Short mmCIF file of C-alpha atoms and ligand atoms in Angstrom, two decimals:
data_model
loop_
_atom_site.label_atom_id
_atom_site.label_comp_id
_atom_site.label_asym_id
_atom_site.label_seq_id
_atom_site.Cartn_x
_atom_site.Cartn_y
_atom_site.Cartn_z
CA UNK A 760 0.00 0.00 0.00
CA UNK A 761 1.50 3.60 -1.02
CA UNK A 762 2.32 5.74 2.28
CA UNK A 763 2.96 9.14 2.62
CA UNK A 764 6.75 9.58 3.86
CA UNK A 765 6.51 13.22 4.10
CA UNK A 766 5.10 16.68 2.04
CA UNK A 767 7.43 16.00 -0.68
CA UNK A 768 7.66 12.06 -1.52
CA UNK A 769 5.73 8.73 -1.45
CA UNK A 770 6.79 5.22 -0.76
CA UNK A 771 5.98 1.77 -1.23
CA UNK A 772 7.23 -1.58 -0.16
CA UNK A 773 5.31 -4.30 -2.38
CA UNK A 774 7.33 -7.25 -0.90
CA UNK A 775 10.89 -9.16 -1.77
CA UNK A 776 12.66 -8.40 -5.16
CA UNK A 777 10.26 -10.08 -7.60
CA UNK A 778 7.59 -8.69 -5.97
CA UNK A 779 9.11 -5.28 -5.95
CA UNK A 780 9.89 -5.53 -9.73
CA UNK A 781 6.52 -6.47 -10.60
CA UNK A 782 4.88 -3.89 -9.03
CA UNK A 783 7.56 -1.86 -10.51
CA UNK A 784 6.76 -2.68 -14.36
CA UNK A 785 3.18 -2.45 -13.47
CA UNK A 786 3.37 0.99 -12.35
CA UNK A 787 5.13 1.89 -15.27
CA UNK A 788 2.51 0.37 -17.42
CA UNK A 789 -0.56 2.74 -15.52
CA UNK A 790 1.75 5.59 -15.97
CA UNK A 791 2.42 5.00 -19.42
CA UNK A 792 -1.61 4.57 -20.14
CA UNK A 793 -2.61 7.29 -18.37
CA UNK A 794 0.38 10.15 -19.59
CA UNK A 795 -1.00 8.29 -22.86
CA UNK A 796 -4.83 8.92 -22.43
CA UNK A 797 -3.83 12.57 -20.62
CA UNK A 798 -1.36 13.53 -23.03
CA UNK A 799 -1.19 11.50 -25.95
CA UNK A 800 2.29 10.27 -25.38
CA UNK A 801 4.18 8.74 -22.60
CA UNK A 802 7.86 10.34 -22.31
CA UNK A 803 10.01 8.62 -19.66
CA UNK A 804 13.85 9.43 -18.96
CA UNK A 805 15.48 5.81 -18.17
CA UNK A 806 17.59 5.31 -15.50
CA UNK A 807 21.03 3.76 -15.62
CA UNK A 808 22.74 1.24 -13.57
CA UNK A 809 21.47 -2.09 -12.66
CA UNK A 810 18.81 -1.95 -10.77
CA UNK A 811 16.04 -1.41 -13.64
CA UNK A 812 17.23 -3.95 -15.83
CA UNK A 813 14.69 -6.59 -14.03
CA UNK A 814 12.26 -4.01 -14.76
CA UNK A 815 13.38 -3.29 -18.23
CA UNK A 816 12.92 -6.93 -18.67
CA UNK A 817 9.73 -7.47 -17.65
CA UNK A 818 8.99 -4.55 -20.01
CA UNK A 819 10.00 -5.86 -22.97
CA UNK A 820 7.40 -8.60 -23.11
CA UNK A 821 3.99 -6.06 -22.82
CA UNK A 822 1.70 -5.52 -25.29
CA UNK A 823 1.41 -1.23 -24.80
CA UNK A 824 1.08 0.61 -27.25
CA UNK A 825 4.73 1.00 -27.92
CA UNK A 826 4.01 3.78 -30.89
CA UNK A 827 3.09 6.46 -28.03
CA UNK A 828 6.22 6.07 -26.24
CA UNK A 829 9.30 8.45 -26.52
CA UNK A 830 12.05 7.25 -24.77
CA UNK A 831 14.63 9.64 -22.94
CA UNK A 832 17.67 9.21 -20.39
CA UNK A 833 18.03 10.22 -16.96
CA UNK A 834 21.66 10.43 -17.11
CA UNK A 835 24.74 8.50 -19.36
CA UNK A 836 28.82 8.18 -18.52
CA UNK A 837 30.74 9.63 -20.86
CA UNK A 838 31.43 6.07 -23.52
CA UNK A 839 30.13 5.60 -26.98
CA UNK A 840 26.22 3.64 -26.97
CA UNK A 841 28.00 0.31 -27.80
CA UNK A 842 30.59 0.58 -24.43
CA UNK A 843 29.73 -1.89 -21.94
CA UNK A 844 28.90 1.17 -19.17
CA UNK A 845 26.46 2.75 -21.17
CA UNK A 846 23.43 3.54 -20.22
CA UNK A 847 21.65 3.43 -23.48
CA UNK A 848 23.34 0.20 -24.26
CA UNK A 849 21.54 -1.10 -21.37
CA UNK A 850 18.15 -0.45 -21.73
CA UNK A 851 18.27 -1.06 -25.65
CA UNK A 852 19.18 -4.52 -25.37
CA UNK A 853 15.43 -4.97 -24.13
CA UNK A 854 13.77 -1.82 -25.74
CA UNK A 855 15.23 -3.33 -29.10
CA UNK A 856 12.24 -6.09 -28.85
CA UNK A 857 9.39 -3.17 -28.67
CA UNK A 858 8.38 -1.66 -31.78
CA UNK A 859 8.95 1.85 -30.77
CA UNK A 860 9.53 4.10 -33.92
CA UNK A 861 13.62 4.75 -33.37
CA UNK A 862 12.65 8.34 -34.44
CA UNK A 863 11.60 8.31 -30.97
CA UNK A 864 14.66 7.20 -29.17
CA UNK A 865 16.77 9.88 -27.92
CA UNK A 866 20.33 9.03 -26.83
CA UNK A 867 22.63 11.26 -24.95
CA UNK A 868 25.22 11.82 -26.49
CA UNK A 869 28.06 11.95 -23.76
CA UNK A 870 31.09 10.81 -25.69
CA UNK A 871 32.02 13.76 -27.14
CA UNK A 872 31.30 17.84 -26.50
CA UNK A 873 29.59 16.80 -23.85
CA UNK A 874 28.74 20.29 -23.05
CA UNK A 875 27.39 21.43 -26.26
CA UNK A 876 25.59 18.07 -26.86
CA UNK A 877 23.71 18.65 -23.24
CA UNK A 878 22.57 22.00 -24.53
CA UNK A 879 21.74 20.20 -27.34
CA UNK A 880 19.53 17.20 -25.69
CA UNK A 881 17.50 20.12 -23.04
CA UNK A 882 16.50 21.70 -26.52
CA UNK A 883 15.17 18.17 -28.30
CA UNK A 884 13.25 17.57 -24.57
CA UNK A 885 11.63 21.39 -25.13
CA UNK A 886 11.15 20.59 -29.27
CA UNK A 887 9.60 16.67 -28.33
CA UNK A 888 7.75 17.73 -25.04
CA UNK A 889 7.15 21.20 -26.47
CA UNK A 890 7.91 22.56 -23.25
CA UNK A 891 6.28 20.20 -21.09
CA UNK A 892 8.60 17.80 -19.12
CA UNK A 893 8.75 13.68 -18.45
CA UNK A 894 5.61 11.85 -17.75
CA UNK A 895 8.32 9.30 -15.60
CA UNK A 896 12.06 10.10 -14.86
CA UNK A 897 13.70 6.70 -13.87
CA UNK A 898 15.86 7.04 -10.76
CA UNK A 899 18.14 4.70 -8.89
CA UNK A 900 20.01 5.82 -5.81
CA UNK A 901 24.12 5.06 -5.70
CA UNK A 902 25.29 4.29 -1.84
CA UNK A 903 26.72 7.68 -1.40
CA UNK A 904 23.28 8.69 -2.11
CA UNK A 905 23.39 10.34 -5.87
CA UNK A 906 20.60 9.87 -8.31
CA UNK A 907 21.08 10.12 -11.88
CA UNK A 908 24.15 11.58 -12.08
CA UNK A 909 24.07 14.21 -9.53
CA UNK A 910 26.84 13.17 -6.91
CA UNK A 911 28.08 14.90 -3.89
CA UNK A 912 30.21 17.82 -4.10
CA UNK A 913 29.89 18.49 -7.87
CA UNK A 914 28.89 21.47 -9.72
CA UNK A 915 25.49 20.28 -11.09
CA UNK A 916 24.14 20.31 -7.86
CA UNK A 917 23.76 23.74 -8.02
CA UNK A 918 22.40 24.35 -11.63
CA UNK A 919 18.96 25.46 -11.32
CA UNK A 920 18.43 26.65 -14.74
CA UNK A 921 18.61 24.07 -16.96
CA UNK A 922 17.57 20.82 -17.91
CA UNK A 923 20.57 18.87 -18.97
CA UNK A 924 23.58 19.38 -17.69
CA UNK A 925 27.35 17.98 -18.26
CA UNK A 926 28.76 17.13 -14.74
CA UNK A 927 32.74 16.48 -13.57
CA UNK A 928 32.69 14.04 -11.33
CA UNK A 929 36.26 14.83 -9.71
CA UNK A 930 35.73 11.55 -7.97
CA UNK A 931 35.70 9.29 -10.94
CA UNK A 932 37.70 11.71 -13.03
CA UNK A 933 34.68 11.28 -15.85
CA UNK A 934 32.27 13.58 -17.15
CA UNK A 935 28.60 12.69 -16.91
CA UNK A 936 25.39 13.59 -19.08
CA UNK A 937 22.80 13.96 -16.42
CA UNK A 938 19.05 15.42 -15.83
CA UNK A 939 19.11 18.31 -13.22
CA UNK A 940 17.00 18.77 -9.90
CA UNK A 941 15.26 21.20 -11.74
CA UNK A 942 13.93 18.83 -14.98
CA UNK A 943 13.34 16.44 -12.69
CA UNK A 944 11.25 17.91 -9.74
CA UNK A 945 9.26 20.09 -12.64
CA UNK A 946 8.26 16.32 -14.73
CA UNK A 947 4.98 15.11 -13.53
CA UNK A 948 5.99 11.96 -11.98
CA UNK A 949 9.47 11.11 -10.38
CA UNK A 950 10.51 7.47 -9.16
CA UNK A 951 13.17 6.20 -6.99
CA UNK A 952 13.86 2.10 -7.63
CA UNK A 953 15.65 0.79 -4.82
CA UNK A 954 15.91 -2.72 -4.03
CA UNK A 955 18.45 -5.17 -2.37
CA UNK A 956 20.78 -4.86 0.73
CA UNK A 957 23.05 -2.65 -0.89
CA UNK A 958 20.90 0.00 -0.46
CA UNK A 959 19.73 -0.58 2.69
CA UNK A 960 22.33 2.05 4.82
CA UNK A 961 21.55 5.07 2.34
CA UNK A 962 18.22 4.48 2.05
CA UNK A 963 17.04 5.72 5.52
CA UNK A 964 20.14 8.17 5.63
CA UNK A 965 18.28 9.92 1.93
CA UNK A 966 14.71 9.81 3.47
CA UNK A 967 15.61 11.11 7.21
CA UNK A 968 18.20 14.05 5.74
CA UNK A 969 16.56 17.42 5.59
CA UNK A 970 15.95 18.27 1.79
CA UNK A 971 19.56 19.81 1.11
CA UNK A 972 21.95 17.05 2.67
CA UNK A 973 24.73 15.38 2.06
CA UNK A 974 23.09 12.93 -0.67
CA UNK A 975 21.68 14.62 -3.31
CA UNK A 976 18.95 12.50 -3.87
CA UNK A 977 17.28 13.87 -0.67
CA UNK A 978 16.32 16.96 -3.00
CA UNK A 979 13.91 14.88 -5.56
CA UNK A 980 10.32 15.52 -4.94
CA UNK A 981 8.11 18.28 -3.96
CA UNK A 982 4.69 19.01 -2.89
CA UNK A 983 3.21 19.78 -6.32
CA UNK A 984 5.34 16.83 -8.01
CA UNK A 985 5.56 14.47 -5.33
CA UNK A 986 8.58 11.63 -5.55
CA UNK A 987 7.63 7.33 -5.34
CA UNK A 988 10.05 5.91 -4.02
CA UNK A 989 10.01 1.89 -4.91
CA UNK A 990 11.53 -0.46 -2.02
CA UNK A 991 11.90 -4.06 -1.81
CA UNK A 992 12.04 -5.29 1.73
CA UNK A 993 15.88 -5.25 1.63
CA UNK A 994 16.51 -1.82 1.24
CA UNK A 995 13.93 -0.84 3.21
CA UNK A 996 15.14 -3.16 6.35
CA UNK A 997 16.49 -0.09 8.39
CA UNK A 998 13.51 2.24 7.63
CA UNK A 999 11.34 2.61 10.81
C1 LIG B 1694 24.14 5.49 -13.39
C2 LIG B 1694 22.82 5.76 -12.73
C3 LIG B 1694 23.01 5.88 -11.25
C4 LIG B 1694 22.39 4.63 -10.67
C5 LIG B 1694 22.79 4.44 -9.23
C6 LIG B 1694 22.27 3.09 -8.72
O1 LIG B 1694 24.38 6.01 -14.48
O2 LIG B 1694 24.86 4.68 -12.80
O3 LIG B 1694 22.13 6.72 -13.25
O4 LIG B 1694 22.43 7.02 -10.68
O5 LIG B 1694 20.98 4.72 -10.80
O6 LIG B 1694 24.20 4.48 -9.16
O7 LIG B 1694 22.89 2.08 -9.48
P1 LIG B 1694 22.43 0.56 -9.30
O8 LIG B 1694 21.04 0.45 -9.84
O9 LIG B 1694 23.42 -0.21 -10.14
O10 LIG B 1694 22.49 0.23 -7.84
#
């Protein structure tokens, strides 16, 4: 059953990790239907990592009606789309089975000029969404509590005015593509997938923090857009 965490986010613990996945990739579905009835079109920014491939999965074998749905990124590493830490090679290797038109596919483009190509990707999202935002942005959580690529200490936690950003991630020494606080919080519908032990320390650290924390992903969600966040059991072990 969904329960209110606080003002700004929702959460929901459906059971172990098959469980969680299905209800997962059936929310997805009544989002996609409804942004589809609403708006016409369902536009969702994938997440990366590894937690939504179960979910990506289960995806690939619906019958939806695959020709309303425009496909978008949350975030991508700076690698070409056929490196083995792309995000976009990810989630292809299962959207490939859907039949969604590939003129409605959008890639980030992180490889190269990543900071002219991020400009480039927050004007396609105002062309495509003609100045609306996502129906869904995808989300994971990392264990030093980023979300998409917005990681501690680095400069796009402070861009407010603009979609898309390129992010150093002195850490890692790597650029990332990533969505900012800003597109995200302003899309109608946000989620947070978090499932397995791994995530069950940052987890309650994220929800408990005051809304500008340590962990950036304490800062998705607000009270007109309101943030899901998606727990198996595991991760949710330490909330109380
Ligand atoms: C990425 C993701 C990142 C991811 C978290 C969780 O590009 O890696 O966008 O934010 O969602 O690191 O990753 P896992 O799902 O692998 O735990």
């Amino acid at each position: 059953m969904l329960k209110s965490w606080d003002a700004r986010r929702d959460y929901i613990i459906p059971g172990n990790v098959k469980e969680t996945i299905e209800f997962a990739t059936q929310h997805w579905i009544h989002s996609a239907e409804r942004a589809i009835q609403k708006r016409g079109r369902f536009a969702v920014a994938l997440s990366g990592g590894s937690t939504p491939k179960a979910i990506y999965e289960r995806l690939s074998t619906q019958k939806l009606d695959w020709s309303k749905i425009w496909l978008f990124w949350s975030d991508e590493r700076a690698v070409p789309p056929d490196h083995p830490d792309s995000n976009y090679r990810m989630a292809m290797e299962f959207f490939k089975r859907v039949p969604i038109p590939p003129s409605q596919i959008f890639r980030m483009i992180a490889e190269s000029e990543i900071e002219k190509n991020a400009l480039n990707y927050e004007e396609t999202i105002r062309h495509v969404l003609k100045n609306q935002l996502f129906d869904l942005v995808m989300l994971g959580i990392g264990e030093d509590g980023h979300t998409a690529s917005l990681f501690p200490n680095t400069p796009g936690l402070e861009v407010n005015n603009r979609l898309v950003i390129a992010n150093k991630i002195e850490e890692k020494k790597a650029w990332r593509m990533t969505l900012t606080f800003s597109c995200i919080n302003q899309s109608f519908h946000s989620t947070l997938y978090c499932i397995g032990p791994s995530k069950q320390i940052i987890v309650p650290k994220v929800l408990n923090a005051a809304i500008i924390s340590d962990f950036p992903a304490s800062r998705i969600g607000t009270a007109e857009n309101k943030a899901l966040w998606i727990l198996d059991t595991d991760a949710a072990k330490n909330l109380n």
